[in-house]
mmCIF file of C-alpha atoms (C1' of nucleotides) in Angstrom:
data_model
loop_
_atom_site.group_PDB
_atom_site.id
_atom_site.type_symbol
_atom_site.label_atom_id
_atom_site.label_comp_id
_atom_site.label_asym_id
_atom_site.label_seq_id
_atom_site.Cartn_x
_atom_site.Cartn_y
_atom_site.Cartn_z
ATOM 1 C CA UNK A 1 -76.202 -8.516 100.474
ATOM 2 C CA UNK A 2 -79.647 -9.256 101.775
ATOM 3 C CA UNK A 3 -82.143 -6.692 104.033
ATOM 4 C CA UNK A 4 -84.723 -7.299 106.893
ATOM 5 C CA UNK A 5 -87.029 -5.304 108.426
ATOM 6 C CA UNK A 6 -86.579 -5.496 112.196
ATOM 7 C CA UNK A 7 -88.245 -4.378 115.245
ATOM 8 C CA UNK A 8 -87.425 -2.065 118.264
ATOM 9 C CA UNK A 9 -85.740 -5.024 119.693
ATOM 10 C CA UNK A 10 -82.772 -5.421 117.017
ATOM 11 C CA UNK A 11 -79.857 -3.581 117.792
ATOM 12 C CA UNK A 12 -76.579 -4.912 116.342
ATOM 13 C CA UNK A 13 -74.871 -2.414 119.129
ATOM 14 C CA UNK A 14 -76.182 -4.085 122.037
ATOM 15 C CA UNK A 15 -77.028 -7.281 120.681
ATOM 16 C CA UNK A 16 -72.589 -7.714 120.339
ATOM 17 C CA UNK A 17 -71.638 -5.439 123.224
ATOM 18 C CA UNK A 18 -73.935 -7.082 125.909
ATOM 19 C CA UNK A 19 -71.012 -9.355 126.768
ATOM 20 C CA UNK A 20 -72.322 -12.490 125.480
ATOM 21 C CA UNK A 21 -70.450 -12.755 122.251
ATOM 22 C CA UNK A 22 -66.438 -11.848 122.172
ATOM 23 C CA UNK A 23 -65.538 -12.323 118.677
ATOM 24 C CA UNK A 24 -67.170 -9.214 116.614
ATOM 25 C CA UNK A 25 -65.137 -6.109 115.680
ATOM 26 C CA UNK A 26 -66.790 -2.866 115.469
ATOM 27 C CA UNK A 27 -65.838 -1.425 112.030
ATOM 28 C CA UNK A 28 -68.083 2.087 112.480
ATOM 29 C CA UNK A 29 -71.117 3.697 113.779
ATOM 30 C CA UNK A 30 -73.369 0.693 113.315
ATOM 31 C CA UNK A 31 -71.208 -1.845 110.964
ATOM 32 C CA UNK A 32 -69.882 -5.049 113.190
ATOM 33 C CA UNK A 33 -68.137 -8.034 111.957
ATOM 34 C CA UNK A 34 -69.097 -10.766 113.356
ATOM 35 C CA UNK A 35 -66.931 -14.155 113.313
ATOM 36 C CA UNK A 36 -69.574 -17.489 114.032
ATOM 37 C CA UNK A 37 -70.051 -20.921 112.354
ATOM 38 C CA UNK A 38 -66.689 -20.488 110.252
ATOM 39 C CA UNK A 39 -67.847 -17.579 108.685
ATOM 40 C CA UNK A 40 -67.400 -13.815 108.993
ATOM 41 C CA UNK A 41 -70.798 -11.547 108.560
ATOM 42 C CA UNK A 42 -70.599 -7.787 107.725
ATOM 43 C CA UNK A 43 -73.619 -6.102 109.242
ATOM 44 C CA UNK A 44 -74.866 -2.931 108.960
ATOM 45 C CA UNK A 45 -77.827 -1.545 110.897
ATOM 46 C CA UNK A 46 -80.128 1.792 109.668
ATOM 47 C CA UNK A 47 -83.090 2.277 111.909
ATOM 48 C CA UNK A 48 -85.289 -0.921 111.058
ATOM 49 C CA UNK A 49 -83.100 -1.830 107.931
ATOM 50 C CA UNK A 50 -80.046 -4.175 108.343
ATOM 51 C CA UNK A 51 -78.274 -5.154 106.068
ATOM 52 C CA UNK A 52 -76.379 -8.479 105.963
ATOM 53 C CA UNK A 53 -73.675 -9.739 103.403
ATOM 54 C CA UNK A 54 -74.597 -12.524 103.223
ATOM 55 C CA UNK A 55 -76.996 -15.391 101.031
ATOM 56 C CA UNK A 56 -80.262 -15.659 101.507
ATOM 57 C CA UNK A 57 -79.312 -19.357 102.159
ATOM 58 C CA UNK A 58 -77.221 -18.329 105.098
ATOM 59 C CA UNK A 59 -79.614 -15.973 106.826
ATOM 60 C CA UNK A 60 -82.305 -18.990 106.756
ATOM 61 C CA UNK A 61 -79.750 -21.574 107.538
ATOM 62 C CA UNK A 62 -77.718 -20.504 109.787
ATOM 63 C CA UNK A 63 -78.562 -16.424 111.078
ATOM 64 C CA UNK A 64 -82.007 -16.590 111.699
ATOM 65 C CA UNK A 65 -81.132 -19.102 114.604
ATOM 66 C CA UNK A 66 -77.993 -17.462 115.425
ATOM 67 C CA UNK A 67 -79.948 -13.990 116.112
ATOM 68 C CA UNK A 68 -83.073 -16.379 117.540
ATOM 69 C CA UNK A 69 -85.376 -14.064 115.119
ATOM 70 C CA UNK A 70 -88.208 -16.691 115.795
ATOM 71 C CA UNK A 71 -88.516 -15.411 119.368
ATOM 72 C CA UNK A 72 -90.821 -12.372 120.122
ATOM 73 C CA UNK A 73 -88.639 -10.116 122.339
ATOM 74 C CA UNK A 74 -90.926 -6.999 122.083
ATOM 75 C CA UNK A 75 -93.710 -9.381 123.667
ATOM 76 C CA UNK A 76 -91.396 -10.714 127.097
ATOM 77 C CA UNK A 77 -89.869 -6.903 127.272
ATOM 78 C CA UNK A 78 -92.974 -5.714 128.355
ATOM 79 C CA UNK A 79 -93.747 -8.150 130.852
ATOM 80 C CA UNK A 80 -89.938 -7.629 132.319
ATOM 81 C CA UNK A 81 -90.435 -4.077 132.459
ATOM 82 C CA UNK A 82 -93.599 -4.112 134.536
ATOM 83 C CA UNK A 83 -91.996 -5.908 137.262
ATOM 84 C CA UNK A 84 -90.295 -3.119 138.911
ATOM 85 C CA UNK A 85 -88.664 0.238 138.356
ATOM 86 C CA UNK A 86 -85.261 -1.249 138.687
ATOM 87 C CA UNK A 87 -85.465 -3.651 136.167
ATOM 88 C CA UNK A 88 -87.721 -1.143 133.764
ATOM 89 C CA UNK A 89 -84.956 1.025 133.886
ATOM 90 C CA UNK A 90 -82.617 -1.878 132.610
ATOM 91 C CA UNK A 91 -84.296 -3.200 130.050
ATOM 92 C CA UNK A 92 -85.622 0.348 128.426
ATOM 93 C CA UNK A 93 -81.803 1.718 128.389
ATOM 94 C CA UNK A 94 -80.795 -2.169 127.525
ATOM 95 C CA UNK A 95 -83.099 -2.776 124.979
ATOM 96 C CA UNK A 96 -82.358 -3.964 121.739
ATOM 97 C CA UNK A 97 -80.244 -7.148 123.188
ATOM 98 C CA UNK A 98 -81.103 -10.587 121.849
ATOM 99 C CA UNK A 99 -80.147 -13.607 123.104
ATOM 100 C CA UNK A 100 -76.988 -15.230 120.166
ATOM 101 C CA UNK A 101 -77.714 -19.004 119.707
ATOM 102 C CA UNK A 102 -73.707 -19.648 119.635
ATOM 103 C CA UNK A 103 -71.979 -23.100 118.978
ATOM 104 C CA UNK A 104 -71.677 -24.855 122.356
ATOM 105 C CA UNK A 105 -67.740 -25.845 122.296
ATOM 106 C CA UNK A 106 -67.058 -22.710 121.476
ATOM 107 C CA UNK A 107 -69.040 -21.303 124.449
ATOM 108 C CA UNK A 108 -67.495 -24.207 126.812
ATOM 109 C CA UNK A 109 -64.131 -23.111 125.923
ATOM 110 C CA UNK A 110 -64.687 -19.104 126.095
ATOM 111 C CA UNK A 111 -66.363 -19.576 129.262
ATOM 112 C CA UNK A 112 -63.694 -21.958 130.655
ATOM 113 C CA UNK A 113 -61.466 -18.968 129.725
ATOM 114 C CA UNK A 114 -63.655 -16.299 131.132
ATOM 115 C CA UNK A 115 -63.036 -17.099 134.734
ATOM 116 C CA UNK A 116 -61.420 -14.626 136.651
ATOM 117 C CA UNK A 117 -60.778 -12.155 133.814
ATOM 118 C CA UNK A 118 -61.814 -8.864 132.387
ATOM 119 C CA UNK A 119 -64.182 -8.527 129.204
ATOM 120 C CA UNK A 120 -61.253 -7.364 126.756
ATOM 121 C CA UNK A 121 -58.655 -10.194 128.448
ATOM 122 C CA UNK A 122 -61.255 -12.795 127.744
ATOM 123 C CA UNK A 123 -61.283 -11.276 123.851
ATOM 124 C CA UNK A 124 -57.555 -11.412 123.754
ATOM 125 C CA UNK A 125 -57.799 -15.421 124.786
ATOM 126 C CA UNK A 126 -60.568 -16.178 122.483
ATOM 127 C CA UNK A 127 -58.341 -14.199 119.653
ATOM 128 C CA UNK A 128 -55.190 -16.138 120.479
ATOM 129 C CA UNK A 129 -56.852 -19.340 120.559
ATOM 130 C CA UNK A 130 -58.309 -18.605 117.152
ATOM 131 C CA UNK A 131 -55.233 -17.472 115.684
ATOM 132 C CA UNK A 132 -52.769 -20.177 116.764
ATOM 133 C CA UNK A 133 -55.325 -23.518 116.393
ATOM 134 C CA UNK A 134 -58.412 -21.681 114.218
ATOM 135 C CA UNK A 135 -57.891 -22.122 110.309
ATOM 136 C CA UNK A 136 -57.095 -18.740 108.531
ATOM 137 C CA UNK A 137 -59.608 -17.391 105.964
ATOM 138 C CA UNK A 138 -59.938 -14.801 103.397
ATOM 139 C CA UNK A 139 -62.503 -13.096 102.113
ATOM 140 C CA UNK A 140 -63.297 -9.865 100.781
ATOM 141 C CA UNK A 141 -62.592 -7.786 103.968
ATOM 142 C CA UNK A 142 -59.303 -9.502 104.785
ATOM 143 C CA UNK A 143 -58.185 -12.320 106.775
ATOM 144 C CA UNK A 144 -59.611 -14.023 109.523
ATOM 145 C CA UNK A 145 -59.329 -16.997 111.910
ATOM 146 C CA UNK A 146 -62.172 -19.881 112.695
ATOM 147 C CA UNK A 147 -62.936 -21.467 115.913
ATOM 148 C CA UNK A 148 -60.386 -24.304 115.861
ATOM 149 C CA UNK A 149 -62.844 -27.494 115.892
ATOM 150 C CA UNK A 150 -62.430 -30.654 118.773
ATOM 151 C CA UNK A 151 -60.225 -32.885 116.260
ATOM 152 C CA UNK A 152 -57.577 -29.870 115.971
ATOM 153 C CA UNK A 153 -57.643 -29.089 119.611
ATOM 154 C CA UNK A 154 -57.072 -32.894 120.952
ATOM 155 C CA UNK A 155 -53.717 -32.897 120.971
ATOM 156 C CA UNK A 156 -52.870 -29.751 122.758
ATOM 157 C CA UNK A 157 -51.225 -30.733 125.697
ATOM 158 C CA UNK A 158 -51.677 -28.767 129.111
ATOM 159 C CA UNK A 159 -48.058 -27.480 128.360
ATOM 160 C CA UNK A 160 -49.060 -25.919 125.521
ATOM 161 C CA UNK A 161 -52.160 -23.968 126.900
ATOM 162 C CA UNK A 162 -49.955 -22.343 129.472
ATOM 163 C CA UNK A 163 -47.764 -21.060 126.474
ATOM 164 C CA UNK A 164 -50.751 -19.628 125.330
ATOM 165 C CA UNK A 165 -51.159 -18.043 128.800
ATOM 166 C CA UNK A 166 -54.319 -19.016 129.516
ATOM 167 C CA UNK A 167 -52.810 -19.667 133.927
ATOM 168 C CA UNK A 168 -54.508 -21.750 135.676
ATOM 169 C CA UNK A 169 -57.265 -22.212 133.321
ATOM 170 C CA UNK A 170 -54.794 -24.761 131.033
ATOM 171 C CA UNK A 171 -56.266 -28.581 132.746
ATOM 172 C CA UNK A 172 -59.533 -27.234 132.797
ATOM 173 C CA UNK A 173 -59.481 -26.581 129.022
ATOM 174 C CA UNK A 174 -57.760 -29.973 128.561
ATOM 175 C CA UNK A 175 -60.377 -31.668 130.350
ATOM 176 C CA UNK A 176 -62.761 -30.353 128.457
ATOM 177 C CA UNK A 177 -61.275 -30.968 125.383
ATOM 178 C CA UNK A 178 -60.875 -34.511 126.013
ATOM 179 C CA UNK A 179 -64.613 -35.139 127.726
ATOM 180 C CA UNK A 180 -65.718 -33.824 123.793
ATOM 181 C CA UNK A 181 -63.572 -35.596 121.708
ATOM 182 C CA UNK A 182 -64.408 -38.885 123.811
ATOM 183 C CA UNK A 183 -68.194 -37.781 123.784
ATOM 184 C CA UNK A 184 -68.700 -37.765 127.393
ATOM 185 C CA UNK A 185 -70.185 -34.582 126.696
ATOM 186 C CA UNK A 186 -71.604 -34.887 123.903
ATOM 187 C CA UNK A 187 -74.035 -31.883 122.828
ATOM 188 C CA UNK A 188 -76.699 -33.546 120.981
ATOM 189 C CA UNK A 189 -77.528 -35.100 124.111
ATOM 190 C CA UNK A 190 -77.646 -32.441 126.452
ATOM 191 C CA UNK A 191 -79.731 -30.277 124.003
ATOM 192 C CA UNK A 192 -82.065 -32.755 124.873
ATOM 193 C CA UNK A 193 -81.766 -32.940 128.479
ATOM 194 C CA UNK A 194 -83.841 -30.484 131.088
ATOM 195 C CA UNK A 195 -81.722 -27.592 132.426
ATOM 196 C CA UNK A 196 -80.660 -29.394 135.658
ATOM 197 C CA UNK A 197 -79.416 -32.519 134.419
ATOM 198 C CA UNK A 198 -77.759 -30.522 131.281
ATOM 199 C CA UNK A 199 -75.895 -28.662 133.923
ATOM 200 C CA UNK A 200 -75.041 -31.280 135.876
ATOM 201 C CA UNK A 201 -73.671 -32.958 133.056
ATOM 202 C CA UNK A 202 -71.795 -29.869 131.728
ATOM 203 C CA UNK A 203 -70.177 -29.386 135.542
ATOM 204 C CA UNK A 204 -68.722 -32.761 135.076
ATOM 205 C CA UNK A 205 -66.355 -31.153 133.639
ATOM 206 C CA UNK A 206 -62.906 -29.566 135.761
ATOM 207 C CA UNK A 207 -63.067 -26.399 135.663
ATOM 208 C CA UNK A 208 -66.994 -25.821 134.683
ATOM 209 C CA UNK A 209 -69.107 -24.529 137.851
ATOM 210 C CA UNK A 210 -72.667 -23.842 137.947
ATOM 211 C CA UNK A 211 -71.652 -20.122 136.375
ATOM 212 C CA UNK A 212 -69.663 -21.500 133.677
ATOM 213 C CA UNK A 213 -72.658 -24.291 133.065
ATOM 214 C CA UNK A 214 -75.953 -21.607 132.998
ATOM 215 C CA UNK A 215 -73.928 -19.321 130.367
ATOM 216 C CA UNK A 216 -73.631 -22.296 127.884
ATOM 217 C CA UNK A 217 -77.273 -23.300 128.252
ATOM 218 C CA UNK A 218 -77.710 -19.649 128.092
ATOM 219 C CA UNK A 219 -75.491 -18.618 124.974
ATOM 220 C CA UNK A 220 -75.007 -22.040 123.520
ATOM 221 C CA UNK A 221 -78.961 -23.419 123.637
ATOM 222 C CA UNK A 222 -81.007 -20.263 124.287
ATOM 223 C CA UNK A 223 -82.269 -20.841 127.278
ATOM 224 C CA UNK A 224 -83.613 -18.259 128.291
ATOM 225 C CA UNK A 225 -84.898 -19.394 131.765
ATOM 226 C CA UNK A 226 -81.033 -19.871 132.893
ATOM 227 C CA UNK A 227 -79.491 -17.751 135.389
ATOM 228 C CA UNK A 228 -75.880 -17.128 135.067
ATOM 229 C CA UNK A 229 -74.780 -15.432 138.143
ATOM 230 C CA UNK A 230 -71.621 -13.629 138.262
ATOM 231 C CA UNK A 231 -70.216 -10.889 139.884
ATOM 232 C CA UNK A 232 -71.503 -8.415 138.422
ATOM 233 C CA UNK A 233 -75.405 -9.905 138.571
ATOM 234 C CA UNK A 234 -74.439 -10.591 141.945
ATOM 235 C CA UNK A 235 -73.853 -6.606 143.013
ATOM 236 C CA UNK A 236 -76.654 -5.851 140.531
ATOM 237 C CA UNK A 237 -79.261 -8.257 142.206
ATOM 238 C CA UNK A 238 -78.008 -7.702 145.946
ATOM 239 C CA UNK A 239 -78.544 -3.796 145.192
ATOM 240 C CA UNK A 240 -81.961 -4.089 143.382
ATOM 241 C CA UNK A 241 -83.683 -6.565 145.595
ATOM 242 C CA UNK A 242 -81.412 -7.710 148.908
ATOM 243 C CA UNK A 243 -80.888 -3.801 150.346
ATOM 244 C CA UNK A 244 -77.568 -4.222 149.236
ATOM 245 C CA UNK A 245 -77.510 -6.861 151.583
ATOM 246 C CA UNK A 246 -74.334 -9.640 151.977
ATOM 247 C CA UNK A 247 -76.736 -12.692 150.697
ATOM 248 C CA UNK A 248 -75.823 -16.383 149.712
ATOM 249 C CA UNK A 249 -75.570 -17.515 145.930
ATOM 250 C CA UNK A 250 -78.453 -19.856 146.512
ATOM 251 C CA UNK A 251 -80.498 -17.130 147.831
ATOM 252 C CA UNK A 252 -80.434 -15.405 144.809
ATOM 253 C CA UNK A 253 -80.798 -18.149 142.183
ATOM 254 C CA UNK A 254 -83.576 -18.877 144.631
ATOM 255 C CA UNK A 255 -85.130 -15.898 143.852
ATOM 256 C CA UNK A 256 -84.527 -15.400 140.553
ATOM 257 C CA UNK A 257 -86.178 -18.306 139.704
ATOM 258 C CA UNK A 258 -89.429 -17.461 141.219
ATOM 259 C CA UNK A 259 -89.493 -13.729 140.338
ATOM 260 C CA UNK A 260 -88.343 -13.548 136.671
ATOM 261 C CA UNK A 261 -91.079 -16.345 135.411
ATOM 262 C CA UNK A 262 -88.967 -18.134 132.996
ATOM 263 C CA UNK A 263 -87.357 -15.062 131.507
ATOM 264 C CA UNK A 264 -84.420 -15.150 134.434
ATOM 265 C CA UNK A 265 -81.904 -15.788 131.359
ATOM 266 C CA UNK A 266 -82.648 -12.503 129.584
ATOM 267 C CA UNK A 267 -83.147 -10.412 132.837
ATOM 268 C CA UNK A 268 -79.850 -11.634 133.772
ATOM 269 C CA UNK A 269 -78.694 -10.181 130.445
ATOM 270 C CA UNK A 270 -79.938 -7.026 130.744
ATOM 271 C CA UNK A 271 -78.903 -6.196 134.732
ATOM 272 C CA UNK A 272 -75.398 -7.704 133.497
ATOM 273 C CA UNK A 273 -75.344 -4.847 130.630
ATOM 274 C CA UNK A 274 -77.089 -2.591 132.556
ATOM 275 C CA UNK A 275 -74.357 -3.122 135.436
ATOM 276 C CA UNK A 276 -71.636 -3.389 134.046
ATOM 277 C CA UNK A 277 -71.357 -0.014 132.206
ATOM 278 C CA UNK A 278 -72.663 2.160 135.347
ATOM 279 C CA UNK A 279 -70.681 0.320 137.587
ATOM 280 C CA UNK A 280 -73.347 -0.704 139.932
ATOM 281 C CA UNK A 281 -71.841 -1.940 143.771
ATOM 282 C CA UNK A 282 -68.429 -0.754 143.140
ATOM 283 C "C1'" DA B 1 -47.334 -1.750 144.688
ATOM 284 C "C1'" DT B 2 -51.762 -3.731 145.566
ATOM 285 C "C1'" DC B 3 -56.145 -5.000 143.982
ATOM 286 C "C1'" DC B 4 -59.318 -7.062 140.902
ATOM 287 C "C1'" DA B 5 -61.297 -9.491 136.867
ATOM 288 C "C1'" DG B 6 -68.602 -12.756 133.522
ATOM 289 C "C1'" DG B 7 -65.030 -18.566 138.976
ATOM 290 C "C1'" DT B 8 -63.739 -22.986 140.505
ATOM 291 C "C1'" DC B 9 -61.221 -26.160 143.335
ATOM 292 C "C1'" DT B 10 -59.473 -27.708 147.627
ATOM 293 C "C1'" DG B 11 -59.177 -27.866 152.350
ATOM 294 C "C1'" DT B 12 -61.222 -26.255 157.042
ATOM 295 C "C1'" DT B 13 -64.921 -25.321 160.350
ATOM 296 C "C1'" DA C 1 -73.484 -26.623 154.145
ATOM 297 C "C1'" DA C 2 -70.802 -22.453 154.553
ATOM 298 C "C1'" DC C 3 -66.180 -19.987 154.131
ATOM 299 C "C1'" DA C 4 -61.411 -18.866 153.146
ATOM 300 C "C1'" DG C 5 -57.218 -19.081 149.985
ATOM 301 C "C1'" DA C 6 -55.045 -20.372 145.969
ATOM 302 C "C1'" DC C 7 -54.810 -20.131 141.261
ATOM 303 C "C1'" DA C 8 -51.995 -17.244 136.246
ATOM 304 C "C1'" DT C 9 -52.031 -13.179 133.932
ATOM 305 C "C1'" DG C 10 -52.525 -8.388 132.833
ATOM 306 C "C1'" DG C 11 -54.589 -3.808 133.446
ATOM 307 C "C1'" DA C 12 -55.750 0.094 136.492
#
DNA sequence: ATCCAGGTCTGTT
DNA sequence: AACAGACATGGA
């Protein structure tokens, strides 16, 4: 068990709940399991203590990254919230959200599944997937199931994805499986690449649109510049800054880009949040 | 029963 | 380039 001191912009609550991650179970109050990288991480928030069970080799290795701890949140929250009141408001009920550096198949694959489907279907999916192709673990707090890796997945043929009733999502996830385990996306590379031609590369895959694309460069590589627009973002930028006007796709991206200064990515996340639980253009 | 869900693909204008 | 329908499945 290991402690750190956080700031005003740690909150396990909203960091999990945002909608970015969909394998963490809330145990109580402020205790989350969280499932990433093959392991399972009890955490426990107090005020500015949390409390990780963890090593101290695992926060350095592997959790600072995941919860991007090198980035300085309180610093770009206050030149979001200056912006506008719309946005203010956002952020200050939002706040607390961090940006999870998650593995990239794993985010292909969610996101692939995440088309066209509520929050707590998508976590039923994810959960399936896990539990029929993941590899069962067990540690103190019980059993629990890994994100199956590209070697175990390979073989799954479109057949069997429909059995998992995943619909018409089943070639997409094939594709994508097979594009990996070839290395035609490979994500070494596209790490590297600049956000367009990472996209492009990731939407050269059936089933992966620009959405799909921005929330693994978002989620995956912490790019924080990346605007994933769904539906939600959609009614939640239309009603902030379009007069709730009907407005094209590229309009918005458009505009996104030019207003949010390279923080589009995390504005997105907190109008998403922010949205999403009032409900905003429905 | 009908509509909709963190979209994308395909086929028409 | 812009727009409609289809696409599986399950919950409201």
């Amino acid at each position: 068990m290991i402690e750190i001191l956080v700031d005003d912009c740690f909150l396990i609550g909203q960091i999990l709940e945002c909608g970015q991650s969909f394998r963490y179970k809330h145990i109580e109050n402020n205790i989350y399991d969280i499932i990433a990288y093959d392991k399972r991480l009890r955490i426990n928030q107090v005020g500015k203590h949390v409390y990780m069970d963890c090593s101290i080799e695992d926060y350095n290795s592997l959790w600072v990254r995941y919860f991007d701890m090198d980035r300085n949140y309180e610093q770009i929250q206050s030149i979001l919230v200056k912006m506008d009141p719309i946005l203010k408001k956002a952020v200050i009920e939002k706040r607390g959200l961090r940006i999870l550096r998650q593995a990239p198949f794993e985010m292909l694959l969610t996101f692939i599944l995440s088309q066209n489907k509520a929050i707590p279907q998508i976590k039923v999916l994810v959960e399936r997937l896990c539990e029929t192709y993941g590899q069962v673990v067990l540690d103190q707090y019980g059993t629990y199931y890994t994100f199956p890796t590209v070697d175990r997945l390979v073989d799954v043929s479109v057949e069997d994805w429909r059995r998992l009733k995943v619909g018409f999502r089943a070639p997409y996830l094939y594709d994508a499986i097979q594009k990996v385990a070839q290395g035609v996306i490979d994500f070494i590379t596209i790490e590297k690449m600049l956000d367009n031609s990472a996209r492009d590369r990731l939407m050269e895959i059936s089933g992966v649109g620009q959405k799909v694309a921005d929330c693994i460069l978002l989620f995956a590589f912490g790019r924080i510049e990346v605007f994933p627009l769904d539906v939600w973002v959609r009614r939640m930028m239309t009603h902030a800054y379009f007069n709730d006007q009907n407005v094209s796709d590229q309009i918005i991206l458009e505009f996104a880009d030019r207003y949010f200064k390279g923080f589009g990515g995390l504005a997105q996340q907190y109008l998403f949040y922010y949205a999403r639980d009032h409900q905003i253009g429905k």
